[in-house]
Coordinates of C-alpha atoms and ligand atoms in Angstrom, one line a residue:
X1 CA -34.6 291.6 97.7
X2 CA -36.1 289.3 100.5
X3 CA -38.8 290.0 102.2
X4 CA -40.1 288.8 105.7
X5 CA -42.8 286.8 106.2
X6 CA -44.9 289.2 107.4
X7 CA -45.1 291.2 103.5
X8 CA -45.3 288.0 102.0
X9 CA -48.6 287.6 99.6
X10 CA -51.1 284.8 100.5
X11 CA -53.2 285.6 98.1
X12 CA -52.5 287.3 94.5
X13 CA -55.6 288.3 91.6
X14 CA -54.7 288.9 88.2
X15 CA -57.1 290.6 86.0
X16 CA -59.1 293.7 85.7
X17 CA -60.0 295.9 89.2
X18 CA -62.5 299.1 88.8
X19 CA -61.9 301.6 91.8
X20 CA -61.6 305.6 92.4
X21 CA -59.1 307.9 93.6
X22 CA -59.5 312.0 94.6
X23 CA -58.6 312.5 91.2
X24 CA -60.6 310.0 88.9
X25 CA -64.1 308.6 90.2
X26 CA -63.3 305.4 87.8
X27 CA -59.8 304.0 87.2
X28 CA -60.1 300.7 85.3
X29 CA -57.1 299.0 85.4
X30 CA -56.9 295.6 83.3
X31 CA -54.7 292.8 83.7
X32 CA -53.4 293.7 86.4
X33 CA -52.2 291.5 89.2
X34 CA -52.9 292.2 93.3
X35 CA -51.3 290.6 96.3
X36 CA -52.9 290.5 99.6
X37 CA -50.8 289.7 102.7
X38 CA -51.5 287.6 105.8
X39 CA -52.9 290.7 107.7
X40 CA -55.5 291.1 104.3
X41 CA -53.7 294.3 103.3
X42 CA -52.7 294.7 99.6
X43 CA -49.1 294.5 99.7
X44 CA -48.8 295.6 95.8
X45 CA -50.4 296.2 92.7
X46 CA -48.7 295.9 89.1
X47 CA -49.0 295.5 85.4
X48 CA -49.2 291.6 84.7
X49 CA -46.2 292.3 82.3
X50 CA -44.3 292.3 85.5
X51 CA -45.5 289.3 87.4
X52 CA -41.9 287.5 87.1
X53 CA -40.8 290.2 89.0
X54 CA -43.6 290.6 91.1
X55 CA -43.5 286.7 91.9
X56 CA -39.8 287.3 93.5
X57 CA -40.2 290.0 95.5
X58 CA -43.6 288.9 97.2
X59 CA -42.2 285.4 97.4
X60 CA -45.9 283.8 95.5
X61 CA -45.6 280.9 93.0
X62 CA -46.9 281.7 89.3
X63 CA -49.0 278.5 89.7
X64 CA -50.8 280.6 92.9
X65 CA -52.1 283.0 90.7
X66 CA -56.0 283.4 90.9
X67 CA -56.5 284.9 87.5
X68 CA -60.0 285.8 86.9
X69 CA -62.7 284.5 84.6
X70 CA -63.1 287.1 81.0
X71 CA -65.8 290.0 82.1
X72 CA -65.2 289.5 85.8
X73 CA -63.6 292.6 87.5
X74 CA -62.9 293.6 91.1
X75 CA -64.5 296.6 92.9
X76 CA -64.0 297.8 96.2
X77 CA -66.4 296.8 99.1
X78 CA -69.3 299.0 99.4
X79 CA -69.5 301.4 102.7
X80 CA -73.2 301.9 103.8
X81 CA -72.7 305.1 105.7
X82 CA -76.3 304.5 107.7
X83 CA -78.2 301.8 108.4
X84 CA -80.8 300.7 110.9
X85 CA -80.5 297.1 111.5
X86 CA -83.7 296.5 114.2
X87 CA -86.2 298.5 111.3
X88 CA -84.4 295.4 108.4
X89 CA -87.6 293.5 110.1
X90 CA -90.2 295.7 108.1
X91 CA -88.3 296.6 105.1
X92 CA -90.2 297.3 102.2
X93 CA -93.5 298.1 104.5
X94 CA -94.8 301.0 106.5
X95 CA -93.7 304.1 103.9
X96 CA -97.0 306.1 104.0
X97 CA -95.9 308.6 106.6
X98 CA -93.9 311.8 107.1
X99 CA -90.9 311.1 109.4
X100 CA -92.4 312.1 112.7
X101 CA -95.6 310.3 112.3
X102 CA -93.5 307.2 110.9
X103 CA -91.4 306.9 113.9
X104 CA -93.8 307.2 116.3
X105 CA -96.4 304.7 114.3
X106 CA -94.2 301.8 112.9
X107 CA -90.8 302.6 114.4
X108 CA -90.7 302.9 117.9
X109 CA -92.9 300.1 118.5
X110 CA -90.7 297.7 116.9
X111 CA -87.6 298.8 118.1
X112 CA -88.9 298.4 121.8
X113 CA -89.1 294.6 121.3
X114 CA -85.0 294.4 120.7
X115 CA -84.7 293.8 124.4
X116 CA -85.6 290.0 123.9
X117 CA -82.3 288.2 122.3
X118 CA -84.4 285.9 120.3
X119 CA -85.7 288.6 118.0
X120 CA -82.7 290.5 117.9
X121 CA -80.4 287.1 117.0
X122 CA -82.7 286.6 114.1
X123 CA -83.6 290.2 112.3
X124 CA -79.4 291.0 113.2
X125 CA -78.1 287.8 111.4
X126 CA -80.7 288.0 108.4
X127 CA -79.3 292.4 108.0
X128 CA -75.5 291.1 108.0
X129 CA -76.4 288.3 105.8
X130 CA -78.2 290.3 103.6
X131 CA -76.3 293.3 103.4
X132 CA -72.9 291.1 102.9
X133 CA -74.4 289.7 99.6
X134 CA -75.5 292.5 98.6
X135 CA -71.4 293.8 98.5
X136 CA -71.7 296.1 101.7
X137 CA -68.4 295.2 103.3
X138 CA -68.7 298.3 105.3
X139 CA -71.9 298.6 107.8
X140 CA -72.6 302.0 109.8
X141 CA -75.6 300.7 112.2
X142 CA -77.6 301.9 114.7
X143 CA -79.2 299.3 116.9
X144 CA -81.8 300.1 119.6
X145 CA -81.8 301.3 123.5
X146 CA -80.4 297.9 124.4
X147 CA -77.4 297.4 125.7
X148 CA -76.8 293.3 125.5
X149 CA -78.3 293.1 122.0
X150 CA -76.5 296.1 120.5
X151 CA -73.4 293.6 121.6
X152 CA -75.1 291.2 119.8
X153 CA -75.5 292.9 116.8
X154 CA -71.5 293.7 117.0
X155 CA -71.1 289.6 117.6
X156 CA -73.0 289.0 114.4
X157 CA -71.2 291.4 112.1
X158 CA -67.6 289.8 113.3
X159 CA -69.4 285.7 113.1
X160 CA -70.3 286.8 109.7
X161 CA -67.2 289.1 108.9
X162 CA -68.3 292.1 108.2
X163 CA -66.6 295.6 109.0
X164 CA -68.9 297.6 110.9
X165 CA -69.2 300.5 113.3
X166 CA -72.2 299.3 116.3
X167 CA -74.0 302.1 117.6
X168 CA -76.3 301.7 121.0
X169 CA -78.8 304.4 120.6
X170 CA -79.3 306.8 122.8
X171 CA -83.1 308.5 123.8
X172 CA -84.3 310.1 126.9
X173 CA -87.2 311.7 125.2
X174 CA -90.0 310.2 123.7
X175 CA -93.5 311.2 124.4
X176 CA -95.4 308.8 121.7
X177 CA -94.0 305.4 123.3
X178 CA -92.9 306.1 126.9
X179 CA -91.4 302.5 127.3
X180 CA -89.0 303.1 124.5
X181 CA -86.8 305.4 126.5
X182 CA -84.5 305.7 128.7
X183 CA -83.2 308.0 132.1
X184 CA -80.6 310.2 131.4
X185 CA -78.5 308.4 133.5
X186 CA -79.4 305.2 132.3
X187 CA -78.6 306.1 129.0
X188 CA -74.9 307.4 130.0
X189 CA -74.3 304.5 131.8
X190 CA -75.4 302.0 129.5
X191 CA -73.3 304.0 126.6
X192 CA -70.0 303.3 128.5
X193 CA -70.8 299.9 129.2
X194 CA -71.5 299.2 125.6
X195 CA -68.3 300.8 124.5
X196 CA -66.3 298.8 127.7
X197 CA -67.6 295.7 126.6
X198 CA -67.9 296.1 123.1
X199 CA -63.7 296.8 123.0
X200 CA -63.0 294.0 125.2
X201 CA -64.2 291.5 123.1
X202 CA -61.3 292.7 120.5
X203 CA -63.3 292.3 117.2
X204 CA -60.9 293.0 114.5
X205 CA -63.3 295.1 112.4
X206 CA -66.1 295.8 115.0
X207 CA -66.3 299.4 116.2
X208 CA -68.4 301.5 118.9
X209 CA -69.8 304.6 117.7
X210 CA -71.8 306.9 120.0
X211 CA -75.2 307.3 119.1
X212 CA -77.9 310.4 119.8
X213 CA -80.8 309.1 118.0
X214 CA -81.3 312.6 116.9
X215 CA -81.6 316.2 118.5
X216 CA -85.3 315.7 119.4
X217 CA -85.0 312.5 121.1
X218 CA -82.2 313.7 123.5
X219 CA -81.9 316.6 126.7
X220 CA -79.3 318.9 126.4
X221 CA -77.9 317.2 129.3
X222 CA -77.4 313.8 127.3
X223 CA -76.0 314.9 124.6
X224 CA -73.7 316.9 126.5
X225 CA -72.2 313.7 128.3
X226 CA -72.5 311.8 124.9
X227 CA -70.0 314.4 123.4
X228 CA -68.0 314.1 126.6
X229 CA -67.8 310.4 126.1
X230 CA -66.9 310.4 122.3
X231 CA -64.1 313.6 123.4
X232 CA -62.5 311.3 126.0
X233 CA -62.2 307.9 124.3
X234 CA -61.8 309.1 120.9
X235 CA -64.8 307.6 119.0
X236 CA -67.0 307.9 116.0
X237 CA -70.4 309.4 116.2
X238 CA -73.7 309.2 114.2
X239 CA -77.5 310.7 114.2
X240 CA -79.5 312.3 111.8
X241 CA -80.1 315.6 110.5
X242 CA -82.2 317.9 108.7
X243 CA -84.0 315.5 107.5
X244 CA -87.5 316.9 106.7
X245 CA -88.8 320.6 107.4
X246 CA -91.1 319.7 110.4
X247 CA -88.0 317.9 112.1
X248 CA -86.3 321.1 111.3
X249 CA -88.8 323.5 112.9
X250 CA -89.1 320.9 115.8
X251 CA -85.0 321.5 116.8
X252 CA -85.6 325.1 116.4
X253 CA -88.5 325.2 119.0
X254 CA -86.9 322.8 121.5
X255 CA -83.5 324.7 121.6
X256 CA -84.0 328.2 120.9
X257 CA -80.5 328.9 122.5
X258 CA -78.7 327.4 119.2
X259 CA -78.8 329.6 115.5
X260 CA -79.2 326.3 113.6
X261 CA -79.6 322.2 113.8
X262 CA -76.2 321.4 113.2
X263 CA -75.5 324.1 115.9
X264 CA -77.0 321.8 118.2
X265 CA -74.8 319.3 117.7
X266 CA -71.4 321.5 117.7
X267 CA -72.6 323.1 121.0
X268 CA -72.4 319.5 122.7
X269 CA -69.1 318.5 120.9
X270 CA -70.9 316.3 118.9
X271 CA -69.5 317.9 115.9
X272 CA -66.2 316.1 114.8
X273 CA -63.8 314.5 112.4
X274 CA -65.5 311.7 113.2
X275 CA -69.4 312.6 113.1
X276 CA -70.9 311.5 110.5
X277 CA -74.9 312.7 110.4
X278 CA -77.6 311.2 107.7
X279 CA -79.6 313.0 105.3
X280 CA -78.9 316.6 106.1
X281 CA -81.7 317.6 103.1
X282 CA -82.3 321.3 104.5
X283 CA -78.8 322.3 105.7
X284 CA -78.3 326.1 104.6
X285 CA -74.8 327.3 103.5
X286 CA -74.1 328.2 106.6
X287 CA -74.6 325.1 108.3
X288 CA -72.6 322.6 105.1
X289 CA -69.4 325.5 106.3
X290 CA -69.7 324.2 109.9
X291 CA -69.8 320.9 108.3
X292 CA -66.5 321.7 105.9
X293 CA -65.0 323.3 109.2
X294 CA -65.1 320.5 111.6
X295 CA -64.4 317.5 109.2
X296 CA -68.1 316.3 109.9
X297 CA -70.2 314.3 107.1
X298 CA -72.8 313.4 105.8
X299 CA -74.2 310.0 104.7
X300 CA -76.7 310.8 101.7
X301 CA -79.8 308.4 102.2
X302 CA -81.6 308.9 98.9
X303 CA -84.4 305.6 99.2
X304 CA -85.1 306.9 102.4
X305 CA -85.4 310.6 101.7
X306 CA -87.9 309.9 98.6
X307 CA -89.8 307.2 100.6
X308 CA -90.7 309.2 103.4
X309 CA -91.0 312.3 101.8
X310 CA -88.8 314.1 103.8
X311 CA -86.7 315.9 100.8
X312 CA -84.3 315.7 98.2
X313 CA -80.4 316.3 99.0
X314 CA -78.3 318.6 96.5
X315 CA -75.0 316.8 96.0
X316 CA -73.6 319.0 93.9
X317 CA -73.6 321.8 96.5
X318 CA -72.5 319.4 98.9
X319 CA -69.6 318.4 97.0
X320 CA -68.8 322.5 96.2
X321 CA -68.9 323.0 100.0
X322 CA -66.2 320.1 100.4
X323 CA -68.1 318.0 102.9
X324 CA -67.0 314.9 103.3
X325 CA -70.0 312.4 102.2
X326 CA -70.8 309.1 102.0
X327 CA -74.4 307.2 100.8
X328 CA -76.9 305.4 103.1
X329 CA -80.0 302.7 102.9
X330 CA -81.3 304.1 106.0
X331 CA -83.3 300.5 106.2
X332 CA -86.0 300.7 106.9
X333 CA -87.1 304.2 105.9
X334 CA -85.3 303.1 102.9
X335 CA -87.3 300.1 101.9
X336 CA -83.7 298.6 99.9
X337 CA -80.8 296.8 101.7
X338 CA -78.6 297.8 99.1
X339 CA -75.8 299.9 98.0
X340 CA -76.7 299.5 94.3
X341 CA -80.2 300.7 95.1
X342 CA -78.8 303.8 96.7
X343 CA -76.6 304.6 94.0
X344 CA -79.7 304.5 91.6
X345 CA -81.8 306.4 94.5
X346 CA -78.8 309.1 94.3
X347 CA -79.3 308.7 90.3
X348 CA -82.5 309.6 90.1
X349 CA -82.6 312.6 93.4
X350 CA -79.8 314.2 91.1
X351 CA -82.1 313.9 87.9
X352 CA -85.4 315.2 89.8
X353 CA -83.3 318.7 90.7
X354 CA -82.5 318.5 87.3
X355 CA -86.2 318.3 86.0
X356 CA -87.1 321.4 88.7
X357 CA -84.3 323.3 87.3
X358 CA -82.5 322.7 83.7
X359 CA -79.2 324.4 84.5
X360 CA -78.7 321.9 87.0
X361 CA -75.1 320.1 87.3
X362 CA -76.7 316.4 87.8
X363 CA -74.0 314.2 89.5
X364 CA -72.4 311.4 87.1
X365 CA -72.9 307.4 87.8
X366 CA -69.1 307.2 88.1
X367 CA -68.9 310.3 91.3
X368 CA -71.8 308.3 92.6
X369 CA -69.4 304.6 92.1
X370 CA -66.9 306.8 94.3
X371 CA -69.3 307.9 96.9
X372 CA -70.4 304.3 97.4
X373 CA -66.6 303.3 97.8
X374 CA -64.0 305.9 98.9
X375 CA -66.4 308.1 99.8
X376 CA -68.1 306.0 102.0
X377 CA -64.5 305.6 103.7
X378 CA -63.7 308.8 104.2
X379 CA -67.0 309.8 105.9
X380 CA -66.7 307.3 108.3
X381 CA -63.1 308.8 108.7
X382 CA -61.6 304.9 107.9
X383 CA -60.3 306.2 104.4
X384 CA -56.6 304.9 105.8
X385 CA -57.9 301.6 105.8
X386 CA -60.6 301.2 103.3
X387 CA -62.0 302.6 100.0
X388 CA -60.1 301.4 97.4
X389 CA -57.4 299.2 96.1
X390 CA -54.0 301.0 97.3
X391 CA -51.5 299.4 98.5
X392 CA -51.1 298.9 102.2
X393 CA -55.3 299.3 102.7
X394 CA -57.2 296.5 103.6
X395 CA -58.5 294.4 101.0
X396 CA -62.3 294.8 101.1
X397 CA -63.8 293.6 97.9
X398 CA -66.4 292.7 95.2
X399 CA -65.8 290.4 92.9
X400 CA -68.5 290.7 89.9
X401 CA -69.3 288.7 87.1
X402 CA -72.0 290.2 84.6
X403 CA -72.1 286.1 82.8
X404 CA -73.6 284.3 85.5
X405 CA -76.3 282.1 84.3
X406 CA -78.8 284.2 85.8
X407 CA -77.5 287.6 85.2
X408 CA -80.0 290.4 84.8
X409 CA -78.0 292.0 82.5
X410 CA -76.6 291.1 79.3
X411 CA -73.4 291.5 78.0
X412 CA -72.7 292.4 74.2
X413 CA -69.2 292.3 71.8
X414 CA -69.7 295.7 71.6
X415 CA -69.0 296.4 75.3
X416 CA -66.5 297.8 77.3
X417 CA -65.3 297.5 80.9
X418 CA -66.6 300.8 81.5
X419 CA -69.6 300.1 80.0
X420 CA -70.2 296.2 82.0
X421 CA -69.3 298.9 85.1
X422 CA -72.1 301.1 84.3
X423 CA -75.0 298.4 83.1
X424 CA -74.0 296.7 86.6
X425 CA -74.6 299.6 88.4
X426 CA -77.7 300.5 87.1
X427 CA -79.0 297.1 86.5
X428 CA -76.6 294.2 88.1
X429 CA -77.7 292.8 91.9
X430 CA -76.5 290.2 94.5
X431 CA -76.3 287.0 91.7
X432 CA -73.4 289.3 89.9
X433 CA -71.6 289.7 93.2
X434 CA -70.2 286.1 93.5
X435 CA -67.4 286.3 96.3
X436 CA -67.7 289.3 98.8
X437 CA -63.9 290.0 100.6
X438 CA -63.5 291.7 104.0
X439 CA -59.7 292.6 105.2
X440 CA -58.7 289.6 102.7
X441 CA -60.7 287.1 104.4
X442 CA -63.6 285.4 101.8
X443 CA -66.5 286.3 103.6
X444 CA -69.2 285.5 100.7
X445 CA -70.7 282.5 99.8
X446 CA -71.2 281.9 103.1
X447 CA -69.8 278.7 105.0
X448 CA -72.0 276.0 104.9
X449 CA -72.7 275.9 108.3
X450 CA -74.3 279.5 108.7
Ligands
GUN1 N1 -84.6 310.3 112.8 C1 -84.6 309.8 114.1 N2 -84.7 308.4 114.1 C2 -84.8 308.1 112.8 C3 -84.9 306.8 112.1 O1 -84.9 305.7 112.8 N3 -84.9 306.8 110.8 C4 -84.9 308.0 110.0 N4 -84.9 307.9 108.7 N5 -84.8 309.2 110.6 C5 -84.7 309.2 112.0
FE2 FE1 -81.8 306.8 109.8

């Protein structure tokens, strides 16, 4: 059969690719081959047994192949559900206070000084750069109040090639830094000019996402307009949640109208599909069914939740509710930039609420693989396009090699795939992630130039 030139494959892999689906958190598939089309979508995978075949219909040469290296495997790109890319700047400092106190203290004070372009151009490439090595092909960031560098932040992510939703944050409340806020109005204004803007520039894989910095730091007014927004024009959303008890009892105080915190945020439509909300440590039953009900997420932040104190999430009951979730750095209140960090974070959160109470279902390595992938994909409702290796998604990938010289792992006869998976995950980091692929397009090593 012929094929036009738009299924053609531009780029085929043979060898061994690692990904989940809903029904197995690891699927190890060896020698297998992948082709990737012009637009960077996997137009098939098969057996290498039928490569002949393979070769015909997808119009490739055999002498095209890429076949990769013995131990080396593919994984899909990692999705980091929540990150703060103005707070990269202190990373790893400033982790002796409750939330509150932190934000007000450390937080705040940096962020205000995102309205000058110099600062912002530096901390924003050095997060994408970072975070790109590091195998996140997927960014969910919030930036700051400002309008021209939360664009920025957008440009940077699309120079460098990464997937990412941009979220301008919105606060018209903030009684510790009163120049770190904005009007109401200002805020509404500047939210649609950042989405206006931000679409007409047309970045392939750069999104808007509408961004309440959280119940506290909004009126009731804003965050009704901010769901209005998202309602009209269809977008994403993101802000935090139930993140640590005196957060908790500060929602409750300031809107005594609403039964709970995530009622809040379905009175103003803020709610969706497309919501997803970090940390969500003290949600009751009652509050993951809202979740279950509305398609809303949640993006498990573990660093973060340990580092600050602020609690430890139960994934397990998560899971049984059927929320959709996804794992976070929360930079900086997570002191790591990476997705391998979070997974061991998630690790050890599950293992704690095992220590507190034996008869606890801990949650495997390989369910945390999947929320670091597909997961990740489905809570930032892009599951169509990314997650894993089926065909017709985007190719967004990880290409690992336990045997580089400087591995800080090591690799024995005795091991398996599954094994080289797991002793990557635990104990692998940027030097075993040589080429980082976004939508097909090699995005790591970097080009010379940047
Ligand atoms: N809640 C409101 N803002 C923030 C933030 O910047 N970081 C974290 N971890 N929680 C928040
Ligand atoms: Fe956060």
């Amino acid at each position: 059969m012929l094929r036009s030139n738009e299924s053609r494959a531009e780029k085929v892999f043979r060898g061994t690719f690692v990904h989940s689906t809903q029904n197995e958190a690891v699927q190890i598939l060896e020698d297998t081959v992948l082709g990737v089309d012009k637009e960077g979508k996997i137009s098939f995978l098969g057996r290498a047994d039928e490569v002949k075949q393979l070769s015909q219909t997808w119009e490739f040469q055999l002498s095209d192949i890429r076949q990769l290296k013995q131990g080396e495997f593919f994984m899909p790109g990692m999705v980091d559900t929540h990150i703060h890319a103005p707070q990269y700047s202190y990373a790893g400092t400033a982790l002796d206070l409750p939330l509150l106190q932190w934000l007000n203290k450390y937080t705040f004070p940096v962020e205000k000084q995102y309205r000058n372009a110099k600062f912002a151009e530096d901390t924003y490439t050095k997060v994408v750069k970072r975070t790109l090595k590091n195998g996140t092909t997927t960014a969910c960031y919030f930036a700051t109040i400002h309008t021209d560098t939360s664009l920025l932040l957008g440009e940077i992510a699309d120079r460098f090639g990464q997937r990412a939703l941009v979220g301008k944050v919105c606060m018209d409340r903030n009684e510790a830094v009163i120049d770190y806020k904005e009007s109401t109005k200002e805020s509404v204004e500047e939210t649609k000019r950042f989405i206006y803007e931000l679409l007409k520039r047309k970045y392939p894989q750069v999104k808007p996402i509408i961004t309440p910095r959280f119940a506290p730091s909004c009126s009731e007014e804003l965050l009704h307009s901010l769901g209005q927004i998202a309602k009209s024009n269809d977008l994403h959303i993101q802000s935090h949640i139930s993140e640590n008890r005196e957060e908790v009892a500060l929602v409750k105080n300031m809107f005594p109208a609403c039964s709970s915190y995530t009622d809040v945020y379905r009175e103003y439509n803020l709610l969706t599909s497309k919501t997803v909300m970090a940390h969500g440590c003290h949600l009751t039953d009652k509050e993951l069914e809202m979740f279950k009900t509305s398609g809303a997420a949640i993006s498990h932040c573990p660093n973060s939740n340990i580092s600050l104190c602020s609690g430890m999430l139960d994934v397990r009951r998560v899971l049984k509710h059927n929320v959709k979730l996804g794992l976070g750095t929360d930079v900086a209140g997570g002191y790591s930039p990476s997705m391998l960090d979070a997974i061991r974070r998630a690790l050890d959160t599950s293992k704690a609420l095992k220590i507190q109470n034996p008869g606890y279902e801990t949650v495997s390595y390989k369910e945390f693989f999947r929320l670091s992938t597909l997961g990740g994909s489905q809570a930032l409702s892009l599951d169509d396009t990314i997650g894993n290796f089926e065909v017709g998604k985007d190719f967004d990938a990880v290409l690992i090699s336990p045997s580089v010289p400087d591995s800080p792992f090591d690799v024995f006869e005795s091991d398996t795939t599954e094994n080289i998976l797991e002793k990557f995950l635990n104990l692998g980091d940027d030097r075993n992630i040589v080429e980082v692929y976004v939508a097909g397009n090699r995005v790591v090593p970097f080009e010379k130039s940047a």
